[in-house]
Amino acid sequence: MIRNIGRNVPCWCKSGKKYKNCHMWIDEKIKNYKKQGHIVPSRRIIKNEAQIQGIRESGKINIAVLDYIAEHMKSGITTEEIDKMVYEQTTARGGIPAPLGYEGFPKSVCTSINNQVCHGIPSEHVVLEEGDIVNVDVSTIYNGYFSDSSRMFCIGQVSRERKKLVEDVKKAVELGLEQVKPWGFMGDMGQAIHDFAKENGYSVVVDIGGHGVGLEFHEDPFVSYVTKKGTEMLLVPGMIFTIEPMINGGGEEIYVDDDNGWTVYTEDDSDSAQWEIMVLVTLDGHEVLAY
Ligand code: MF3
Ligand code: CO
């Protein structure tokens, strides 16, 4: 039996186009990189146009929800109130908050303050105070498509160190983003982030990273920010993933809250910041789908 994928059969990506007019040239390039020993993406994580459009729409809701939150952040509100706003603003736009019930997560959004690295659980007992830095991590399901992005907020006047950490982590994400282009590597992005963080005296969290996203909340590959240029997965048009480094003012060590099983803290109590964007690899570079 000969298993021959014909040039004229419909493309595996379900675009409806003939293979030779769709992913054939991409597959040939991928095959070559694989031969040279590189890690290459599976078909599952390469999205077609219709899927990209669906994920783009989901991302627009994610952005709108974060824009709404940005306008309502102030000292004195509880993280429970942020959770309520995220739930209402997401559902009002026809979306579902992806965190709600995800592996048992009890709320619609993650809110992580100061020395909390990620996965802070909103609570009526947690009040935002002047001087706090807080990450609001929003994820949306819309028509079955997932989006994911997060921003940092400074509550009132924050210390110079905190403000710098927040701005530097944003800068790190943008430097990483500049590296995202087809036929580059995940490690190009990872190294750009890591180098910048180190130069500024920070540490990068190793064990929690980004991920493919779109058809599911968390897809392959795991996206690390301590990787080296020219290594890790090949970047191919149609891949969608998050850039979401967690960067600590002090050491890289972290621990998970014993009581709730979710919230991650810095071991040394230092501040931590994170920005998250969702990016698509395009034919000639990248497109940000959520920020
Ligand atoms: N939004 C987080 C991420 O960026 C994942 C949170 S999982 C949850 O990957 F269950 F805590 F919401
Ligand atoms: Co994410």
PDB file of C-alpha atoms and ligand atoms in Angstrom:
ATOM      1  CA  MET A   1       0.000   0.000   0.000  1.00  0.00           C
ATOM      2  CA  ILE A   2       1.300   3.426  -0.922  1.00  0.00           C
ATOM      3  CA  ARG A   3       0.507   6.284   1.399  1.00  0.00           C
ATOM      4  CA  ASN A   4       0.853   9.223  -0.904  1.00  0.00           C
ATOM      5  CA  ILE A   5      -0.646  12.569  -0.111  1.00  0.00           C
ATOM      6  CA  GLY A   6      -1.571  13.800  -3.543  1.00  0.00           C
ATOM      7  CA  ARG A   7      -0.935  17.335  -4.684  1.00  0.00           C
ATOM      8  CA  ASN A   8      -4.544  17.713  -5.759  1.00  0.00           C
ATOM      9  CA  VAL A   9      -6.327  16.353  -2.685  1.00  0.00           C
ATOM     10  CA  PRO A  10      -7.970  18.802  -0.239  1.00  0.00           C
ATOM     11  CA  CYS A  11      -5.442  20.236   2.228  1.00  0.00           C
ATOM     12  CA  TRP A  12      -5.332  18.626   5.668  1.00  0.00           C
ATOM     13  CA  CYS A  13      -5.955  22.037   7.246  1.00  0.00           C
ATOM     14  CA  LYS A  14      -9.570  21.908   6.003  1.00  0.00           C
ATOM     15  CA  SER A  15      -9.283  25.191   4.146  1.00  0.00           C
ATOM     16  CA  GLY A  16     -11.062  23.546   1.208  1.00  0.00           C
ATOM     17  CA  LYS A  17      -8.098  24.416  -1.032  1.00  0.00           C
ATOM     18  CA  LYS A  18      -6.031  21.844  -2.894  1.00  0.00           C
ATOM     19  CA  TYR A  19      -2.973  20.683  -0.958  1.00  0.00           C
ATOM     20  CA  LYS A  20      -0.596  22.041  -3.600  1.00  0.00           C
ATOM     21  CA  ASN A  21      -2.164  25.498  -3.253  1.00  0.00           C
ATOM     22  CA  CYS A  22      -2.249  25.457   0.523  1.00  0.00           C
ATOM     23  CA  HIS A  23       0.125  23.805   3.008  1.00  0.00           C
ATOM     24  CA  MET A  24       2.304  21.796   0.619  1.00  0.00           C
ATOM     25  CA  TRP A  25       5.196  24.265   0.549  1.00  0.00           C
ATOM     26  CA  ILE A  26       4.965  24.787   4.293  1.00  0.00           C
ATOM     27  CA  ASP A  27       5.081  21.021   4.920  1.00  0.00           C
ATOM     28  CA  GLU A  28       8.143  20.725   2.692  1.00  0.00           C
ATOM     29  CA  LYS A  29       9.960  23.437   4.619  1.00  0.00           C
ATOM     30  CA  ILE A  30       8.972  21.870   7.935  1.00  0.00           C
ATOM     31  CA  LYS A  31      10.292  18.503   6.737  1.00  0.00           C
ATOM     32  CA  ASN A  32      13.657  20.075   5.987  1.00  0.00           C
ATOM     33  CA  TYR A  33      13.940  21.705   9.394  1.00  0.00           C
ATOM     34  CA  LYS A  34      12.992  18.390  10.982  1.00  0.00           C
ATOM     35  CA  LYS A  35      15.723  16.623   9.038  1.00  0.00           C
ATOM     36  CA  GLN A  36      18.204  19.100  10.469  1.00  0.00           C
ATOM     37  CA  GLY A  37      17.125  18.053  13.945  1.00  0.00           C
ATOM     38  CA  HIS A  38      14.807  20.903  14.880  1.00  0.00           C
ATOM     39  CA  ILE A  39      11.609  20.560  16.888  1.00  0.00           C
ATOM     40  CA  VAL A  40       8.705  21.211  14.523  1.00  0.00           C
ATOM     41  CA  PRO A  41       4.999  21.838  15.176  1.00  0.00           C
ATOM     42  CA  SER A  42       2.366  19.143  14.689  1.00  0.00           C
ATOM     43  CA  ARG A  43      -0.518  19.863  12.317  1.00  0.00           C
ATOM     44  CA  ARG A  44      -2.924  20.281  15.198  1.00  0.00           C
ATOM     45  CA  ILE A  45      -1.253  23.512  16.296  1.00  0.00           C
ATOM     46  CA  ILE A  46      -1.209  25.105  12.844  1.00  0.00           C
ATOM     47  CA  LYS A  47      -4.496  26.965  12.413  1.00  0.00           C
ATOM     48  CA  ASN A  48      -6.351  27.621   9.168  1.00  0.00           C
ATOM     49  CA  GLU A  49      -7.895  30.954   8.144  1.00  0.00           C
ATOM     50  CA  ALA A  50     -11.364  30.194   9.530  1.00  0.00           C
ATOM     51  CA  GLN A  51      -9.935  29.141  12.878  1.00  0.00           C
ATOM     52  CA  ILE A  52      -7.699  32.211  12.982  1.00  0.00           C
ATOM     53  CA  GLN A  53     -10.703  34.430  12.328  1.00  0.00           C
ATOM     54  CA  GLY A  54     -12.614  32.756  15.172  1.00  0.00           C
ATOM     55  CA  ILE A  55      -9.692  33.155  17.551  1.00  0.00           C
ATOM     56  CA  ARG A  56      -9.263  36.778  16.437  1.00  0.00           C
ATOM     57  CA  GLU A  57     -12.897  37.504  17.377  1.00  0.00           C
ATOM     58  CA  SER A  58     -12.382  35.856  20.759  1.00  0.00           C
ATOM     59  CA  GLY A  59      -9.285  38.009  21.257  1.00  0.00           C
ATOM     60  CA  LYS A  60     -11.287  41.162  20.571  1.00  0.00           C
ATOM     61  CA  ILE A  61     -13.575  40.310  23.489  1.00  0.00           C
ATOM     62  CA  ASN A  62     -10.570  39.609  25.691  1.00  0.00           C
ATOM     63  CA  ILE A  63      -9.140  43.032  24.832  1.00  0.00           C
ATOM     64  CA  ALA A  64     -12.488  44.782  25.400  1.00  0.00           C
ATOM     65  CA  VAL A  65     -12.836  43.168  28.823  1.00  0.00           C
ATOM     66  CA  LEU A  66      -9.328  44.250  29.825  1.00  0.00           C
ATOM     67  CA  ASP A  67     -10.020  47.770  28.525  1.00  0.00           C
ATOM     68  CA  TYR A  68     -13.115  47.871  30.724  1.00  0.00           C
ATOM     69  CA  ILE A  69     -11.143  46.657  33.730  1.00  0.00           C
ATOM     70  CA  ALA A  70      -8.461  49.293  33.051  1.00  0.00           C
ATOM     71  CA  GLU A  71     -11.080  52.004  33.384  1.00  0.00           C
ATOM     72  CA  HIS A  72     -12.372  50.639  36.672  1.00  0.00           C
ATOM     73  CA  MET A  73      -9.174  49.780  38.519  1.00  0.00           C
ATOM     74  CA  LYS A  74      -8.725  51.816  41.658  1.00  0.00           C
ATOM     75  CA  SER A  75      -7.703  51.451  45.251  1.00  0.00           C
ATOM     76  CA  GLY A  76     -10.464  50.245  47.526  1.00  0.00           C
ATOM     77  CA  ILE A  77     -12.099  47.753  45.181  1.00  0.00           C
ATOM     78  CA  THR A  78     -11.902  44.043  45.938  1.00  0.00           C
ATOM     79  CA  THR A  79     -10.588  41.438  43.538  1.00  0.00           C
ATOM     80  CA  GLU A  80     -14.057  39.875  43.826  1.00  0.00           C
ATOM     81  CA  GLU A  81     -15.400  43.034  42.146  1.00  0.00           C
ATOM     82  CA  ILE A  82     -12.879  42.597  39.326  1.00  0.00           C
ATOM     83  CA  ASP A  83     -14.087  39.029  38.950  1.00  0.00           C
ATOM     84  CA  LYS A  84     -17.701  40.193  38.721  1.00  0.00           C
ATOM     85  CA  MET A  85     -16.814  42.801  36.093  1.00  0.00           C
ATOM     86  CA  VAL A  86     -14.932  40.223  34.012  1.00  0.00           C
ATOM     87  CA  TYR A  87     -17.843  37.791  34.185  1.00  0.00           C
ATOM     88  CA  GLU A  88     -20.407  40.432  33.244  1.00  0.00           C
ATOM     89  CA  GLN A  89     -18.353  42.077  30.495  1.00  0.00           C
ATOM     90  CA  THR A  90     -17.423  38.732  28.935  1.00  0.00           C
ATOM     91  CA  THR A  91     -20.908  37.265  28.940  1.00  0.00           C
ATOM     92  CA  ALA A  92     -22.462  40.555  27.748  1.00  0.00           C
ATOM     93  CA  ARG A  93     -20.328  40.132  24.600  1.00  0.00           C
ATOM     94  CA  GLY A  94     -21.414  36.520  24.103  1.00  0.00           C
ATOM     95  CA  GLY A  95     -18.286  34.991  25.582  1.00  0.00           C
ATOM     96  CA  ILE A  96     -17.560  32.661  28.483  1.00  0.00           C
ATOM     97  CA  PRO A  97     -14.696  33.288  30.928  1.00  0.00           C
ATOM     98  CA  ALA A  98     -12.316  30.390  30.247  1.00  0.00           C
ATOM     99  CA  PRO A  99     -10.915  30.146  33.804  1.00  0.00           C
ATOM    100  CA  LEU A 100     -14.342  29.530  35.383  1.00  0.00           C
ATOM    101  CA  GLY A 101     -14.352  25.847  36.324  1.00  0.00           C
ATOM    102  CA  TYR A 102     -11.110  25.197  34.443  1.00  0.00           C
ATOM    103  CA  GLU A 103      -9.514  22.301  36.328  1.00  0.00           C
ATOM    104  CA  GLY A 104     -11.603  23.392  39.272  1.00  0.00           C
ATOM    105  CA  PHE A 105     -10.583  27.062  39.243  1.00  0.00           C
ATOM    106  CA  PRO A 106     -13.423  28.792  41.104  1.00  0.00           C
ATOM    107  CA  LYS A 107     -13.489  32.242  39.466  1.00  0.00           C
ATOM    108  CA  SER A 108     -13.635  33.988  36.072  1.00  0.00           C
ATOM    109  CA  VAL A 109     -10.227  35.680  36.164  1.00  0.00           C
ATOM    110  CA  CYS A 110      -6.858  35.503  37.894  1.00  0.00           C
ATOM    111  CA  THR A 111      -5.821  38.518  39.962  1.00  0.00           C
ATOM    112  CA  SER A 112      -2.253  38.394  41.267  1.00  0.00           C
ATOM    113  CA  ILE A 113      -0.926  41.112  43.553  1.00  0.00           C
ATOM    114  CA  ASN A 114       2.677  42.106  44.398  1.00  0.00           C
ATOM    115  CA  ASN A 115       4.513  38.922  45.480  1.00  0.00           C
ATOM    116  CA  GLN A 116       1.884  36.706  43.842  1.00  0.00           C
ATOM    117  CA  VAL A 117       3.374  35.363  40.622  1.00  0.00           C
ATOM    118  CA  CYS A 118       0.141  34.152  39.017  1.00  0.00           C
ATOM    119  CA  HIS A 119      -3.208  32.391  39.554  1.00  0.00           C
ATOM    120  CA  GLY A 120      -4.397  34.672  42.341  1.00  0.00           C
ATOM    121  CA  ILE A 121      -8.022  33.840  43.159  1.00  0.00           C
ATOM    122  CA  PRO A 122     -10.406  36.808  43.402  1.00  0.00           C
ATOM    123  CA  SER A 123     -11.860  37.263  46.855  1.00  0.00           C
ATOM    124  CA  GLU A 124     -14.147  39.672  48.654  1.00  0.00           C
ATOM    125  CA  HIS A 125     -11.481  39.805  51.366  1.00  0.00           C
ATOM    126  CA  VAL A 126      -8.739  41.099  49.082  1.00  0.00           C
ATOM    127  CA  VAL A 127      -8.854  44.868  48.714  1.00  0.00           C
ATOM    128  CA  LEU A 128      -6.590  46.717  46.270  1.00  0.00           C
ATOM    129  CA  GLU A 129      -4.492  49.248  48.104  1.00  0.00           C
ATOM    130  CA  GLU A 130      -2.530  52.302  47.048  1.00  0.00           C
ATOM    131  CA  GLY A 131       0.943  51.112  46.038  1.00  0.00           C
ATOM    132  CA  ASP A 132      -0.094  47.624  44.878  1.00  0.00           C
ATOM    133  CA  ILE A 133       0.799  46.202  41.494  1.00  0.00           C
ATOM    134  CA  VAL A 134      -1.730  43.718  40.176  1.00  0.00           C
ATOM    135  CA  ASN A 135      -1.939  41.411  37.209  1.00  0.00           C
ATOM    136  CA  VAL A 136      -5.391  40.771  35.737  1.00  0.00           C
ATOM    137  CA  ASP A 137      -5.314  37.667  33.534  1.00  0.00           C
ATOM    138  CA  VAL A 138      -8.378  37.389  31.294  1.00  0.00           C
ATOM    139  CA  SER A 139      -9.231  34.429  29.074  1.00  0.00           C
ATOM    140  CA  THR A 140     -12.283  34.100  26.860  1.00  0.00           C
ATOM    141  CA  ILE A 141     -14.135  31.341  25.022  1.00  0.00           C
ATOM    142  CA  TYR A 142     -16.161  32.677  22.096  1.00  0.00           C
ATOM    143  CA  ASN A 143     -17.871  30.356  19.611  1.00  0.00           C
ATOM    144  CA  GLY A 144     -15.566  27.642  20.908  1.00  0.00           C
ATOM    145  CA  TYR A 145     -12.399  29.681  20.292  1.00  0.00           C
ATOM    146  CA  PHE A 146     -10.031  30.616  23.119  1.00  0.00           C
ATOM    147  CA  SER A 147      -8.093  33.791  23.804  1.00  0.00           C
ATOM    148  CA  ASP A 148      -5.796  34.736  26.661  1.00  0.00           C
ATOM    149  CA  SER A 149      -3.994  37.926  27.695  1.00  0.00           C
ATOM    150  CA  SER A 150      -3.118  39.829  30.821  1.00  0.00           C
ATOM    151  CA  ARG A 151      -2.002  43.281  31.909  1.00  0.00           C
ATOM    152  CA  MET A 152      -0.434  44.844  34.971  1.00  0.00           C
ATOM    153  CA  PHE A 153      -2.030  47.730  36.808  1.00  0.00           C
ATOM    154  CA  CYS A 154      -0.444  50.134  39.259  1.00  0.00           C
ATOM    155  CA  ILE A 155      -2.813  51.187  42.023  1.00  0.00           C
ATOM    156  CA  GLY A 156      -2.339  54.890  42.745  1.00  0.00           C
ATOM    157  CA  GLN A 157       1.237  55.876  43.519  1.00  0.00           C
ATOM    158  CA  VAL A 158       3.524  52.851  43.536  1.00  0.00           C
ATOM    159  CA  SER A 159       7.192  52.719  44.475  1.00  0.00           C
ATOM    160  CA  ARG A 160       9.818  53.461  41.833  1.00  0.00           C
ATOM    161  CA  GLU A 161      10.975  49.836  41.948  1.00  0.00           C
ATOM    162  CA  ARG A 162       7.493  48.467  41.367  1.00  0.00           C
ATOM    163  CA  LYS A 163       6.785  50.878  38.549  1.00  0.00           C
ATOM    164  CA  LYS A 164      10.060  49.955  36.889  1.00  0.00           C
ATOM    165  CA  LEU A 165       9.360  46.227  37.246  1.00  0.00           C
ATOM    166  CA  VAL A 166       5.936  46.632  35.636  1.00  0.00           C
ATOM    167  CA  GLU A 167       7.309  48.707  32.751  1.00  0.00           C
ATOM    168  CA  ASP A 168      10.326  46.475  32.235  1.00  0.00           C
ATOM    169  CA  VAL A 169       8.251  43.307  32.006  1.00  0.00           C
ATOM    170  CA  LYS A 170       6.092  44.980  29.353  1.00  0.00           C
ATOM    171  CA  LYS A 171       9.264  45.921  27.519  1.00  0.00           C
ATOM    172  CA  ALA A 172      10.536  42.334  27.807  1.00  0.00           C
ATOM    173  CA  VAL A 173       7.344  41.018  26.230  1.00  0.00           C
ATOM    174  CA  GLU A 174       7.645  43.515  23.383  1.00  0.00           C
ATOM    175  CA  LEU A 175      11.281  42.588  22.781  1.00  0.00           C
ATOM    176  CA  GLY A 176      10.230  38.938  22.658  1.00  0.00           C
ATOM    177  CA  LEU A 177       7.402  39.770  20.276  1.00  0.00           C
ATOM    178  CA  GLU A 178       9.847  41.398  17.840  1.00  0.00           C
ATOM    179  CA  GLN A 179      11.479  37.996  17.437  1.00  0.00           C
ATOM    180  CA  VAL A 180       8.285  36.255  16.343  1.00  0.00           C
ATOM    181  CA  LYS A 181       8.376  35.512  12.629  1.00  0.00           C
ATOM    182  CA  PRO A 182       7.990  32.443  10.433  1.00  0.00           C
ATOM    183  CA  TRP A 183      10.989  30.108  10.228  1.00  0.00           C
ATOM    184  CA  GLY A 184      12.442  31.553  13.389  1.00  0.00           C
ATOM    185  CA  PHE A 185      12.393  29.649  16.688  1.00  0.00           C
ATOM    186  CA  MET A 186      10.642  29.917  20.028  1.00  0.00           C
ATOM    187  CA  GLY A 187      14.078  30.272  21.603  1.00  0.00           C
ATOM    188  CA  ASP A 188      14.709  33.528  19.686  1.00  0.00           C
ATOM    189  CA  MET A 189      11.830  35.038  21.625  1.00  0.00           C
ATOM    190  CA  GLY A 190      12.796  33.296  24.873  1.00  0.00           C
ATOM    191  CA  GLN A 191      16.358  34.527  24.809  1.00  0.00           C
ATOM    192  CA  ALA A 192      15.356  38.127  24.026  1.00  0.00           C
ATOM    193  CA  ILE A 193      13.141  38.150  27.123  1.00  0.00           C
ATOM    194  CA  HIS A 194      15.615  36.374  29.346  1.00  0.00           C
ATOM    195  CA  ASP A 195      18.564  38.567  28.334  1.00  0.00           C
ATOM    196  CA  PHE A 196      16.641  41.766  28.985  1.00  0.00           C
ATOM    197  CA  ALA A 197      15.361  40.527  32.352  1.00  0.00           C
ATOM    198  CA  LYS A 198      18.848  39.512  33.469  1.00  0.00           C
ATOM    199  CA  GLU A 199      20.403  42.791  32.302  1.00  0.00           C
ATOM    200  CA  ASN A 200      17.953  44.591  34.550  1.00  0.00           C
ATOM    201  CA  GLY A 201      18.684  42.412  37.563  1.00  0.00           C
ATOM    202  CA  TYR A 202      15.505  40.359  37.542  1.00  0.00           C
ATOM    203  CA  SER A 203      14.899  36.635  37.416  1.00  0.00           C
ATOM    204  CA  VAL A 204      12.572  34.747  35.094  1.00  0.00           C
ATOM    205  CA  VAL A 205      10.249  32.045  36.388  1.00  0.00           C
ATOM    206  CA  VAL A 206      11.259  28.716  34.843  1.00  0.00           C
ATOM    207  CA  ASP A 207       8.513  26.252  35.682  1.00  0.00           C
ATOM    208  CA  ILE A 208       5.467  28.209  34.515  1.00  0.00           C
ATOM    209  CA  GLY A 209       5.302  29.534  30.996  1.00  0.00           C
ATOM    210  CA  GLY A 210       3.153  30.252  28.004  1.00  0.00           C
ATOM    211  CA  HIS A 211       1.328  27.904  25.699  1.00  0.00           C
ATOM    212  CA  GLY A 212      -0.324  27.351  22.385  1.00  0.00           C
ATOM    213  CA  VAL A 213      -3.907  28.600  22.456  1.00  0.00           C
ATOM    214  CA  GLY A 214      -6.995  28.886  20.259  1.00  0.00           C
ATOM    215  CA  LEU A 215      -8.827  25.609  19.866  1.00  0.00           C
ATOM    216  CA  GLU A 216      -8.175  24.868  23.532  1.00  0.00           C
ATOM    217  CA  PHE A 217      -7.180  26.997  26.519  1.00  0.00           C
ATOM    218  CA  HIS A 218      -3.761  25.400  26.788  1.00  0.00           C
ATOM    219  CA  GLU A 219      -2.245  23.645  23.785  1.00  0.00           C
ATOM    220  CA  ASP A 220       1.251  22.593  22.836  1.00  0.00           C
ATOM    221  CA  PRO A 221       3.907  23.847  22.871  1.00  0.00           C
ATOM    222  CA  PHE A 222       4.959  24.864  26.354  1.00  0.00           C
ATOM    223  CA  VAL A 223       6.512  28.314  25.879  1.00  0.00           C
ATOM    224  CA  SER A 224       9.570  28.989  28.002  1.00  0.00           C
ATOM    225  CA  TYR A 225      11.414  32.286  28.473  1.00  0.00           C
ATOM    226  CA  VAL A 226      14.743  30.867  29.538  1.00  0.00           C
ATOM    227  CA  THR A 227      15.526  29.313  26.165  1.00  0.00           C
ATOM    228  CA  LYS A 228      18.281  30.029  23.631  1.00  0.00           C
ATOM    229  CA  LYS A 229      18.169  31.608  20.200  1.00  0.00           C
ATOM    230  CA  GLY A 230      17.871  29.067  17.379  1.00  0.00           C
ATOM    231  CA  THR A 231      16.456  26.375  19.658  1.00  0.00           C
ATOM    232  CA  GLU A 232      13.002  25.077  20.657  1.00  0.00           C
ATOM    233  CA  MET A 233      10.067  24.806  18.287  1.00  0.00           C
ATOM    234  CA  LEU A 234      10.212  26.148  14.754  1.00  0.00           C
ATOM    235  CA  LEU A 235       7.768  29.021  14.185  1.00  0.00           C
ATOM    236  CA  VAL A 236       5.383  28.333  11.321  1.00  0.00           C
ATOM    237  CA  PRO A 237       2.605  30.521   9.846  1.00  0.00           C
ATOM    238  CA  GLY A 238      -0.689  29.719  11.556  1.00  0.00           C
ATOM    239  CA  MET A 239       0.781  28.989  14.990  1.00  0.00           C
ATOM    240  CA  ILE A 240      -0.817  30.908  17.868  1.00  0.00           C
ATOM    241  CA  PHE A 241       0.728  31.092  21.331  1.00  0.00           C
ATOM    242  CA  THR A 242       1.098  33.334  24.357  1.00  0.00           C
ATOM    243  CA  ILE A 243       4.093  35.367  25.443  1.00  0.00           C
ATOM    244  CA  GLU A 244       3.609  35.680  29.188  1.00  0.00           C
ATOM    245  CA  PRO A 245       6.830  35.717  31.167  1.00  0.00           C
ATOM    246  CA  MET A 246       6.634  35.932  34.933  1.00  0.00           C
ATOM    247  CA  ILE A 247       9.537  38.064  36.090  1.00  0.00           C
ATOM    248  CA  ASN A 248      10.573  38.483  39.710  1.00  0.00           C
ATOM    249  CA  GLY A 249      12.346  41.382  41.357  1.00  0.00           C
ATOM    250  CA  GLY A 250      14.243  38.858  43.484  1.00  0.00           C
ATOM    251  CA  GLY A 251      14.983  35.173  42.985  1.00  0.00           C
ATOM    252  CA  GLU A 252      13.308  32.817  40.552  1.00  0.00           C
ATOM    253  CA  GLU A 253      12.061  30.398  43.221  1.00  0.00           C
ATOM    254  CA  ILE A 254       8.321  30.089  43.658  1.00  0.00           C
ATOM    255  CA  TYR A 255       5.811  28.031  45.609  1.00  0.00           C
ATOM    256  CA  VAL A 256       2.120  27.210  45.325  1.00  0.00           C
ATOM    257  CA  ASP A 257      -0.314  28.175  48.085  1.00  0.00           C
ATOM    258  CA  ASP A 258      -1.047  25.049  50.137  1.00  0.00           C
ATOM    259  CA  ASP A 259      -4.557  26.131  51.069  1.00  0.00           C
ATOM    260  CA  ASN A 260      -6.056  26.915  47.676  1.00  0.00           C
ATOM    261  CA  GLY A 261      -3.743  24.828  45.489  1.00  0.00           C
ATOM    262  CA  TRP A 262      -3.542  27.592  42.870  1.00  0.00           C
ATOM    263  CA  THR A 263      -1.899  30.840  43.826  1.00  0.00           C
ATOM    264  CA  VAL A 264       1.809  31.019  43.115  1.00  0.00           C
ATOM    265  CA  TYR A 265       4.102  33.216  45.241  1.00  0.00           C
ATOM    266  CA  THR A 266       7.745  34.224  45.089  1.00  0.00           C
ATOM    267  CA  GLU A 267       9.715  32.196  47.621  1.00  0.00           C
ATOM    268  CA  ASP A 268      11.628  35.269  48.837  1.00  0.00           C
ATOM    269  CA  ASP A 269       8.522  37.490  48.959  1.00  0.00           C
ATOM    270  CA  SER A 270       9.890  39.759  46.206  1.00  0.00           C
ATOM    271  CA  ASP A 271       7.528  41.411  43.747  1.00  0.00           C
ATOM    272  CA  SER A 272       6.586  39.672  40.517  1.00  0.00           C
ATOM    273  CA  ALA A 273       5.067  41.040  37.331  1.00  0.00           C
ATOM    274  CA  GLN A 274       3.627  39.535  34.168  1.00  0.00           C
ATOM    275  CA  TRP A 275       2.155  40.773  30.917  1.00  0.00           C
ATOM    276  CA  GLU A 276       0.593  38.343  28.484  1.00  0.00           C
ATOM    277  CA  ILE A 277      -0.058  38.710  24.801  1.00  0.00           C
ATOM    278  CA  MET A 278      -1.484  36.225  22.331  1.00  0.00           C
ATOM    279  CA  VAL A 279       0.333  36.211  19.012  1.00  0.00           C
ATOM    280  CA  LEU A 280      -0.211  34.649  15.581  1.00  0.00           C
ATOM    281  CA  VAL A 281       2.724  33.772  13.337  1.00  0.00           C
ATOM    282  CA  THR A 282       1.856  35.192   9.891  1.00  0.00           C
ATOM    283  CA  LEU A 283       3.482  34.718   6.484  1.00  0.00           C
ATOM    284  CA  ASP A 284       5.706  37.741   6.968  1.00  0.00           C
ATOM    285  CA  GLY A 285       5.908  38.284  10.717  1.00  0.00           C
ATOM    286  CA  HIS A 286       3.264  38.254  13.394  1.00  0.00           C
ATOM    287  CA  GLU A 287      -0.119  39.627  14.417  1.00  0.00           C
ATOM    288  CA  VAL A 288      -1.060  40.349  18.017  1.00  0.00           C
ATOM    289  CA  LEU A 289      -4.485  38.794  18.700  1.00  0.00           C
ATOM    290  CA  ALA A 290      -4.834  39.929  22.302  1.00  0.00           C
ATOM    291  CA  TYR A 291      -2.922  42.313  24.523  1.00  0.00           C
TER     292      TYR A 291
HETATM  293  N1  MF3 B   1      -4.706  32.557  32.167  1.00  0.00           N
HETATM  294  C1  MF3 B   1      -3.650  31.691  32.632  1.00  0.00           C
HETATM  295  C2  MF3 B   1      -2.624  31.600  31.521  1.00  0.00           C
HETATM  296  O1  MF3 B   1      -2.180  32.609  31.100  1.00  0.00           O
HETATM  297  C3  MF3 B   1      -4.167  30.357  33.002  1.00  0.00           C
HETATM  298  C4  MF3 B   1      -5.000  30.407  34.170  1.00  0.00           C
HETATM  299  S1  MF3 B   1      -5.606  28.873  34.521  1.00  0.00           S
HETATM  300  C5  MF3 B   1      -6.809  29.280  35.629  1.00  0.00           C
HETATM  301  O2  MF3 B   1      -2.255  30.593  31.027  1.00  0.00           O
HETATM  302  F1  MF3 B   1      -7.502  28.234  35.813  1.00  0.00           F
HETATM  303  F2  MF3 B   1      -6.216  29.704  36.705  1.00  0.00           F
HETATM  304  F3  MF3 B   1      -7.535  30.235  35.121  1.00  0.00           F
HETATM  305 CO    CO B   2      -1.808  32.072  29.156  1.00  0.00          CO
END
